[in-house]
C-alpha cells in the first residue's frame, strides 16, 4: 500500500522566531497556507522483522539524494516513540517539489508536512488509530512540527495558528490549529513572491532561532508577537485590510531587525529588498490600493493583496517591481486548501 500526500508551503504573517525544548515556539504565529508551492511525497511500506532499526529507501525527484536521505533518517529515528511501527517496516519514500530546489522558497514546511501525513496514513492503516479526521490532522501537525517548526501550520486550509496564546482558544505549542473565521476576502488572497536572490541562505533558520536565546530584545519580541497574533485575527475576522497589512509588515521588518540585533549580527535583506519595500509603499500611498508585503528569513519580498486588484498589481510588478528581481523572476502563489491525499 502506498500513500501520496501533496502538502503546501506556508507564509507566516506573525512570525515564529525563537524556540525551546523539542521544537516548541516561544510565541504564537499565524500563516497563510499556500497553493502552488507544494511537495508531493509518497510513502510505501512492506513488513520486516522488528530489529529495532529503520530501513528507508528515499528518492528525491526520482534520484538518490544523500543529504536529504540523512535528514530524513535522523528525523524518523527521532519519532520512533510516536510511530512504533517504524522499526517493523521497510519504507520507500519518494518526494518531489512543485518548485525548483533553489528558487528561494523554503521546502522544509511542505516536505516535512507531506511526509508526516504519509506516516499518519500508515499508522491509521496498521493500527486503526487516527480514524477521526481531527485526530489525524492533529497528529500530522505534531509530527510536522518535529520535522520543522513552521511545517505544522501547512496541513490546514487557508490559515493556521501555532503556539499557546491566552487570547486564542484551543491554541497549543504542540500543534497548529486551523483558523476558520477569516473574512472570505482572505481565502483567495495572493502572494506574489518577488525573487531578489535564489541563493542558499547564509544563516539557516535553525541557527537564527538559536541566536534568539541571547538577543536582548527577545522577551519584548515574544510579547509583541503574541499581541500581534490576537490583533491580526481581529483584522482577519472583520476584513480590515489596512490593519492586517500593517501588522504583516511590522512582523516582517521585526524578524529582520532581530537578525540585525543578534550576536553575531547578520543581514539577509539585499539592497533590492529595500528598493522593493519603498516601491510598494509609494504605490500604496499614491493609489490607496491594499498591497502589503511580508518577508521570510531571506531577501525575497512577498506581495500580499486581494484577488480584486490582481490586474493592477500585475501591472505594478511588470512595470516597476520585476526590475529589482533576479532575472525578473516572480513566483505567483495564492492562499490554498491545505494538504490533500492524492491516491485516496
Ligand atoms: C522565518 O520552521 O524553518 O519562516 O523549526 O528550525 O525548522 P525550524 O525553523 P523553521 O523557521 C521558520 C521561520 C520563519 C517564520 C515562520 O514561518 O513562522
Short mmCIF file of C-alpha atoms and ligand atoms in Angstrom, two decimals:
data_model
loop_
_atom_site.label_atom_id
_atom_site.label_comp_id
_atom_site.label_asym_id
_atom_site.label_seq_id
_atom_site.Cartn_x
_atom_site.Cartn_y
_atom_site.Cartn_z
CA UNK A 1 0.00 0.00 0.00
CA UNK A 2 1.24 3.45 -0.87
CA UNK A 3 0.04 6.86 0.33
CA UNK A 4 0.77 10.01 -1.61
CA UNK A 5 0.17 13.35 0.06
CA UNK A 6 0.50 16.77 -1.51
CA UNK A 7 1.28 19.38 1.11
CA UNK A 8 1.93 23.09 0.50
CA UNK A 9 4.36 25.65 1.81
CA UNK A 10 3.07 28.45 4.04
CA UNK A 11 3.93 32.09 4.61
CA UNK A 12 3.84 33.44 8.16
CA UNK A 13 2.03 36.70 8.85
CA UNK A 14 3.07 36.70 12.51
CA UNK A 15 6.48 35.04 12.66
CA UNK A 16 7.78 32.12 14.69
CA UNK A 17 11.33 33.13 15.63
CA UNK A 18 12.82 31.60 18.76
CA UNK A 19 12.13 28.13 20.17
CA UNK A 20 12.81 25.87 23.15
CA UNK A 21 12.57 22.19 24.12
CA UNK A 22 11.74 19.87 21.25
CA UNK A 23 10.79 22.41 18.60
CA UNK A 24 8.37 24.38 20.79
CA UNK A 25 7.78 28.01 19.80
CA UNK A 26 8.50 30.97 22.10
CA UNK A 27 5.50 32.86 20.71
CA UNK A 28 2.35 32.23 18.72
CA UNK A 29 2.37 32.57 14.93
CA UNK A 30 -0.21 32.58 12.14
CA UNK A 31 0.25 31.85 8.44
CA UNK A 32 -1.43 31.68 5.09
CA UNK A 33 -1.32 28.18 3.61
CA UNK A 34 -0.11 28.47 0.01
CA UNK A 35 -1.19 26.59 -3.07
CA UNK A 36 1.30 26.43 -5.96
CA UNK A 37 4.42 25.70 -3.91
CA UNK A 38 3.99 22.16 -2.61
CA UNK A 39 5.77 18.85 -2.03
CA UNK A 40 4.28 15.56 -3.10
CA UNK A 41 5.53 12.63 -1.08
CA UNK A 42 4.57 9.01 -1.41
CA UNK A 43 5.30 6.54 1.35
CA UNK A 44 5.05 2.81 0.66
CA UNK A 45 5.83 0.12 3.20
CA UNK A 46 6.41 -3.60 3.48
CA UNK A 47 6.69 -5.59 6.72
CA UNK A 48 10.09 -6.65 8.05
CA UNK A 49 11.30 -8.31 11.26
CA UNK A 50 11.41 -5.75 14.09
CA UNK A 51 15.14 -5.47 14.81
CA UNK A 52 14.77 -2.04 16.40
CA UNK A 53 16.26 -0.41 13.28
CA UNK A 54 14.91 1.74 10.50
CA UNK A 55 15.03 0.64 6.85
CA UNK A 56 14.46 3.52 4.45
CA UNK A 57 14.83 3.95 0.74
CA UNK A 58 14.48 7.57 -0.33
CA UNK A 59 14.30 9.19 -3.74
CA UNK A 60 14.10 12.94 -4.34
CA UNK A 61 12.90 13.99 -7.80
CA UNK A 62 13.48 10.39 -8.90
CA UNK A 63 17.13 10.14 -7.73
CA UNK A 64 19.04 9.22 -4.61
CA UNK A 65 19.98 12.27 -2.55
CA UNK A 66 22.48 11.64 0.24
CA UNK A 67 21.91 14.91 2.15
CA UNK A 68 18.10 14.61 2.19
CA UNK A 69 18.28 10.87 3.00
CA UNK A 70 20.40 11.65 6.09
CA UNK A 71 17.99 14.36 7.23
CA UNK A 72 15.03 12.01 6.86
CA UNK A 73 16.78 9.17 8.69
CA UNK A 74 17.64 11.50 11.58
CA UNK A 75 14.06 12.78 11.69
CA UNK A 76 12.50 9.30 11.56
CA UNK A 77 14.80 7.98 14.31
CA UNK A 78 13.67 10.89 16.49
CA UNK A 79 9.97 9.98 16.12
CA UNK A 80 10.04 6.19 16.70
CA UNK A 81 8.24 6.69 20.03
CA UNK A 82 5.39 8.39 18.11
CA UNK A 83 5.26 5.65 15.46
CA UNK A 84 6.42 2.33 16.99
CA UNK A 85 5.67 0.57 13.67
CA UNK A 86 8.68 2.34 12.09
CA UNK A 87 11.13 -0.40 13.08
CA UNK A 88 8.95 -3.22 11.73
CA UNK A 89 8.51 -1.93 8.17
CA UNK A 90 10.71 -1.12 5.24
CA UNK A 91 9.78 2.33 3.92
CA UNK A 92 10.05 3.51 0.32
CA UNK A 93 9.74 7.28 0.25
CA UNK A 94 9.63 9.34 -2.93
CA UNK A 95 9.34 13.10 -2.89
CA UNK A 96 9.08 15.85 -5.48
CA UNK A 97 8.60 19.61 -5.20
CA UNK A 98 6.43 21.73 -7.50
CA UNK A 99 9.15 24.40 -7.40
CA UNK A 100 12.84 24.06 -8.25
CA UNK A 101 15.15 23.49 -5.27
CA UNK A 102 16.99 26.82 -5.37
CA UNK A 103 14.27 29.38 -6.00
CA UNK A 104 14.41 30.98 -2.61
CA UNK A 105 11.28 29.13 -1.47
CA UNK A 106 11.85 27.07 1.66
CA UNK A 107 10.87 23.46 1.10
CA UNK A 108 11.08 22.18 4.67
CA UNK A 109 7.47 23.09 5.58
CA UNK A 110 5.95 21.35 2.55
CA UNK A 111 8.35 18.38 2.61
CA UNK A 112 8.07 17.67 6.33
CA UNK A 113 4.29 18.00 6.40
CA UNK A 114 3.82 15.75 3.34
CA UNK A 115 5.99 13.08 4.96
CA UNK A 116 4.24 13.40 8.34
CA UNK A 117 0.84 12.94 6.68
CA UNK A 118 2.05 9.79 4.90
CA UNK A 119 3.27 8.32 8.18
CA UNK A 120 -0.09 9.07 9.81
CA UNK A 121 -1.85 7.27 6.92
CA UNK A 122 0.30 4.19 7.54
CA UNK A 123 -0.39 4.31 11.27
CA UNK A 124 -4.11 4.53 10.53
CA UNK A 125 -3.95 1.50 8.25
CA UNK A 126 -1.80 -0.62 10.55
CA UNK A 127 -3.39 0.18 13.91
CA UNK A 128 -6.83 1.60 13.18
CA UNK A 129 -5.90 4.70 15.20
CA UNK A 130 -6.48 8.25 13.85
CA UNK A 131 -9.81 7.27 12.28
CA UNK A 132 -11.22 10.60 13.42
CA UNK A 133 -10.11 13.29 10.95
CA UNK A 134 -9.38 15.91 13.65
CA UNK A 135 -7.16 13.43 15.49
CA UNK A 136 -5.44 12.54 12.23
CA UNK A 137 -4.70 16.16 11.33
CA UNK A 138 -3.56 16.99 14.86
CA UNK A 139 -1.04 14.16 14.89
CA UNK A 140 0.11 15.12 11.39
CA UNK A 141 0.66 18.66 12.66
CA UNK A 142 2.62 17.45 15.72
CA UNK A 143 4.88 15.23 13.60
CA UNK A 144 5.37 18.00 11.02
CA UNK A 145 6.43 20.34 13.84
CA UNK A 146 9.06 17.87 15.00
CA UNK A 147 10.47 17.90 11.45
CA UNK A 148 10.44 21.69 11.06
CA UNK A 149 8.51 24.02 13.35
CA UNK A 150 6.67 26.06 10.73
CA UNK A 151 5.66 22.86 8.87
CA UNK A 152 2.95 22.20 11.47
CA UNK A 153 0.88 25.06 10.00
CA UNK A 154 0.96 23.72 6.41
CA UNK A 155 -1.61 20.94 6.74
CA UNK A 156 -4.69 23.16 7.19
CA UNK A 157 -6.62 25.16 4.59
CA UNK A 158 -6.30 28.95 4.30
CA UNK A 159 -4.88 29.96 7.70
CA UNK A 160 -3.37 28.20 10.70
CA UNK A 161 -2.27 29.30 14.16
CA UNK A 162 0.52 27.68 16.16
CA UNK A 163 1.66 28.43 19.70
CA UNK A 164 -0.06 28.85 23.03
CA UNK A 165 -1.73 32.23 23.38
CA UNK A 166 -4.24 33.05 26.12
CA UNK A 167 -6.13 35.18 23.57
CA UNK A 168 -6.62 32.27 21.13
CA UNK A 169 -8.97 29.45 22.15
CA UNK A 170 -7.50 25.91 21.85
CA UNK A 171 -4.07 27.16 20.80
CA UNK A 172 -1.14 24.87 21.57
CA UNK A 173 2.65 24.76 21.37
CA UNK A 174 2.49 21.13 20.25
CA UNK A 175 0.47 21.57 17.06
CA UNK A 176 -1.21 24.14 14.85
CA UNK A 177 -4.95 24.65 14.67
CA UNK A 178 -6.93 25.76 11.63
CA UNK A 179 -8.23 29.33 11.70
CA UNK A 180 -11.63 29.33 10.04
CA UNK A 181 -13.14 32.69 10.99
CA UNK A 182 -11.38 34.86 8.41
CA UNK A 183 -13.45 37.08 6.10
CA UNK A 184 -13.78 35.43 2.69
CA UNK A 185 -11.52 38.04 1.02
CA UNK A 186 -8.55 36.39 2.76
CA UNK A 187 -9.29 32.89 1.48
CA UNK A 188 -8.40 33.94 -2.08
CA UNK A 189 -5.53 36.27 -1.17
CA UNK A 190 -2.49 36.42 -3.44
CA UNK A 191 1.19 36.05 -2.60
CA UNK A 192 3.40 37.14 -5.50
CA UNK A 193 6.95 36.25 -4.50
CA UNK A 194 9.48 38.75 -5.82
CA UNK A 195 12.72 36.78 -6.09
CA UNK A 196 15.63 39.04 -5.19
CA UNK A 197 18.02 36.12 -4.84
CA UNK A 198 17.64 32.36 -5.19
CA UNK A 199 20.98 31.69 -3.42
CA UNK A 200 21.04 29.38 -0.44
CA UNK A 201 20.73 31.38 2.82
CA UNK A 202 23.99 32.16 4.61
CA UNK A 203 22.42 31.60 8.04
CA UNK A 204 19.82 28.83 8.40
CA UNK A 205 16.52 29.41 10.22
CA UNK A 206 17.59 26.86 12.81
CA UNK A 207 20.74 28.91 13.54
CA UNK A 208 18.62 32.08 13.59
CA UNK A 209 16.23 30.61 16.20
CA UNK A 210 19.26 29.68 18.31
CA UNK A 211 20.53 33.26 18.32
CA UNK A 212 17.28 34.45 19.91
CA UNK A 213 18.43 32.91 23.22
CA UNK A 214 20.95 35.73 23.60
CA UNK A 215 19.05 38.50 21.80
CA UNK A 216 18.44 41.37 24.26
CA UNK A 217 15.07 42.14 22.62
CA UNK A 218 13.78 38.55 22.90
CA UNK A 219 11.25 38.98 25.72
CA UNK A 220 9.75 42.12 24.21
CA UNK A 221 9.59 40.37 20.85
CA UNK A 222 7.65 37.37 22.19
CA UNK A 223 5.10 39.72 23.80
CA UNK A 224 4.79 41.72 20.57
CA UNK A 225 4.18 38.54 18.52
CA UNK A 226 1.53 37.23 20.93
CA UNK A 227 -0.20 40.58 20.84
CA UNK A 228 0.08 40.81 17.03
CA UNK A 229 -1.48 37.34 16.73
CA UNK A 230 -4.56 38.49 18.62
CA UNK A 231 -4.73 41.78 16.69
CA UNK A 232 -4.27 40.28 13.22
CA UNK A 233 -7.00 37.73 13.99
CA UNK A 234 -9.38 40.65 14.67
CA UNK A 235 -8.38 42.20 11.33
CA UNK A 236 -8.80 38.88 9.50
CA UNK A 237 -12.22 38.39 11.01
CA UNK A 238 -13.52 41.87 10.29
CA UNK A 239 -11.88 42.15 6.86
CA UNK A 240 -9.78 45.16 7.95
CA UNK A 241 -7.15 45.07 5.19
CA UNK A 242 -5.18 48.04 6.45
CA UNK A 243 -4.78 46.70 9.96
CA UNK A 244 -3.93 43.27 8.54
CA UNK A 245 -1.28 44.68 6.20
CA UNK A 246 0.37 46.96 8.72
CA UNK A 247 0.78 44.10 11.20
CA UNK A 248 2.18 41.83 8.45
CA UNK A 249 4.76 44.49 7.50
CA UNK A 250 5.69 45.18 11.13
CA UNK A 251 6.25 41.46 11.65
CA UNK A 252 8.43 41.13 8.55
CA UNK A 253 10.63 44.06 9.50
CA UNK A 254 10.83 42.94 13.13
CA UNK A 255 12.05 39.50 12.01
CA UNK A 256 14.89 41.12 10.11
CA UNK A 257 15.60 43.60 12.90
CA UNK A 258 16.03 40.60 15.21
CA UNK A 259 18.64 39.16 12.84
CA UNK A 260 20.43 42.51 12.75
CA UNK A 261 20.43 42.70 16.56
CA UNK A 262 21.59 39.10 17.10
CA UNK A 263 25.11 38.39 18.31
CA UNK A 264 26.77 37.78 15.91
CA UNK A 265 24.55 40.03 13.84
CA UNK A 266 23.63 39.22 10.26
CA UNK A 267 21.64 40.73 7.42
CA UNK A 268 19.66 38.70 4.88
CA UNK A 269 17.99 41.65 3.13
CA UNK A 270 19.61 42.88 -0.07
CA UNK A 271 19.59 46.44 -1.49
CA UNK A 272 16.86 45.30 -3.92
CA UNK A 273 14.71 44.11 -1.00
CA UNK A 274 14.71 47.67 0.39
CA UNK A 275 14.05 49.17 -3.04
CA UNK A 276 11.03 46.89 -3.41
CA UNK A 277 9.68 47.89 0.01
CA UNK A 278 9.99 51.57 -0.93
CA UNK A 279 8.25 50.99 -4.30
CA UNK A 280 5.41 49.01 -2.70
CA UNK A 281 4.83 51.65 -0.04
CA UNK A 282 4.86 54.51 -2.53
CA UNK A 283 2.43 52.63 -4.83
CA UNK A 284 0.13 52.09 -1.87
CA UNK A 285 0.37 55.74 -0.87
CA UNK A 286 -0.44 57.06 -4.34
CA UNK A 287 -3.14 54.55 -5.37
CA UNK A 288 -4.64 53.76 -1.92
CA UNK A 289 -4.78 50.12 -3.07
CA UNK A 290 -4.31 47.47 -0.33
CA UNK A 291 -0.95 45.97 -1.34
CA UNK A 292 1.30 44.93 1.52
CA UNK A 293 4.44 42.85 1.94
CA UNK A 294 5.87 40.21 4.17
CA UNK A 295 9.35 38.67 4.19
CA UNK A 296 10.60 35.24 5.18
CA UNK A 297 14.07 34.51 6.52
CA UNK A 298 15.66 35.62 3.24
CA UNK A 299 15.85 38.60 0.85
CA UNK A 300 12.71 37.86 -1.19
CA UNK A 301 9.64 40.03 -0.85
CA UNK A 302 6.15 38.50 -0.70
CA UNK A 303 3.47 40.81 -2.06
CA UNK A 304 0.14 40.24 -0.29
CA UNK A 305 -3.08 41.54 -1.85
CA UNK A 306 -6.72 40.63 -2.50
CA UNK A 307 -7.83 38.99 -5.74
CA UNK A 308 -9.95 42.02 -6.68
CA UNK A 309 -6.82 44.07 -7.53
CA UNK A 310 -4.91 41.29 -9.30
CA UNK A 311 -4.64 43.19 -12.61
CA UNK A 312 -3.40 46.42 -11.06
CA UNK A 313 -0.76 44.57 -9.06
CA UNK A 314 0.38 42.55 -12.08
CA UNK A 315 0.93 45.86 -13.92
CA UNK A 316 2.92 47.18 -10.98
CA UNK A 317 5.07 44.03 -10.99
CA UNK A 318 5.64 44.17 -14.74
CA UNK A 319 6.36 47.89 -14.93
CA UNK A 320 8.31 48.53 -11.74
CA UNK A 321 8.96 45.67 -9.35
CA UNK A 322 10.35 42.98 -11.65
CA UNK A 323 13.36 45.25 -12.39
CA UNK A 324 14.57 44.64 -8.84
CA UNK A 325 14.22 40.85 -9.14
CA UNK A 326 16.87 38.31 -10.11
CA UNK A 327 16.36 37.83 -13.87
CA UNK A 328 12.96 39.50 -13.42
CA UNK A 329 11.75 36.43 -11.54
CA UNK A 330 8.40 36.42 -9.74
CA UNK A 331 6.61 33.31 -8.46
CA UNK A 332 2.82 33.54 -8.30
CA UNK A 333 1.10 31.89 -5.40
CA UNK A 334 -2.22 32.15 -3.62
CA UNK A 335 -3.92 31.01 -0.42
CA UNK A 336 -4.79 27.33 -0.77
CA UNK A 337 -6.82 24.46 0.57
CA UNK A 338 -4.11 22.70 2.61
CA UNK A 339 -2.85 19.15 2.30
CA UNK A 340 -4.57 16.59 0.05
CA UNK A 341 -4.33 12.82 -0.17
CA UNK A 342 -3.69 12.18 -3.88
CA UNK A 343 -4.43 8.46 -4.07
CA UNK A 344 -7.44 8.10 -1.79
C1 LIG B 1 11.04 32.95 9.38
O1 LIG B 1 10.28 26.35 10.76
O2 LIG B 1 12.18 26.81 9.17
O3 LIG B 1 9.83 31.21 8.31
O4 LIG B 1 11.77 24.90 13.32
O5 LIG B 1 14.22 25.23 12.92
O6 LIG B 1 12.81 24.07 11.19
P1 LIG B 1 12.87 25.12 12.30
O7 LIG B 1 12.64 26.53 11.62
P2 LIG B 1 11.59 26.98 10.52
O8 LIG B 1 11.50 28.54 10.86
C2 LIG B 1 10.65 29.35 10.13
C3 LIG B 1 10.88 30.76 10.42
C4 LIG B 1 10.13 31.75 9.57
C5 LIG B 1 8.87 32.24 10.27
C6 LIG B 1 7.68 31.34 10.26
O9 LIG B 1 7.49 30.55 9.31
O10 LIG B 1 6.88 31.49 11.20
#
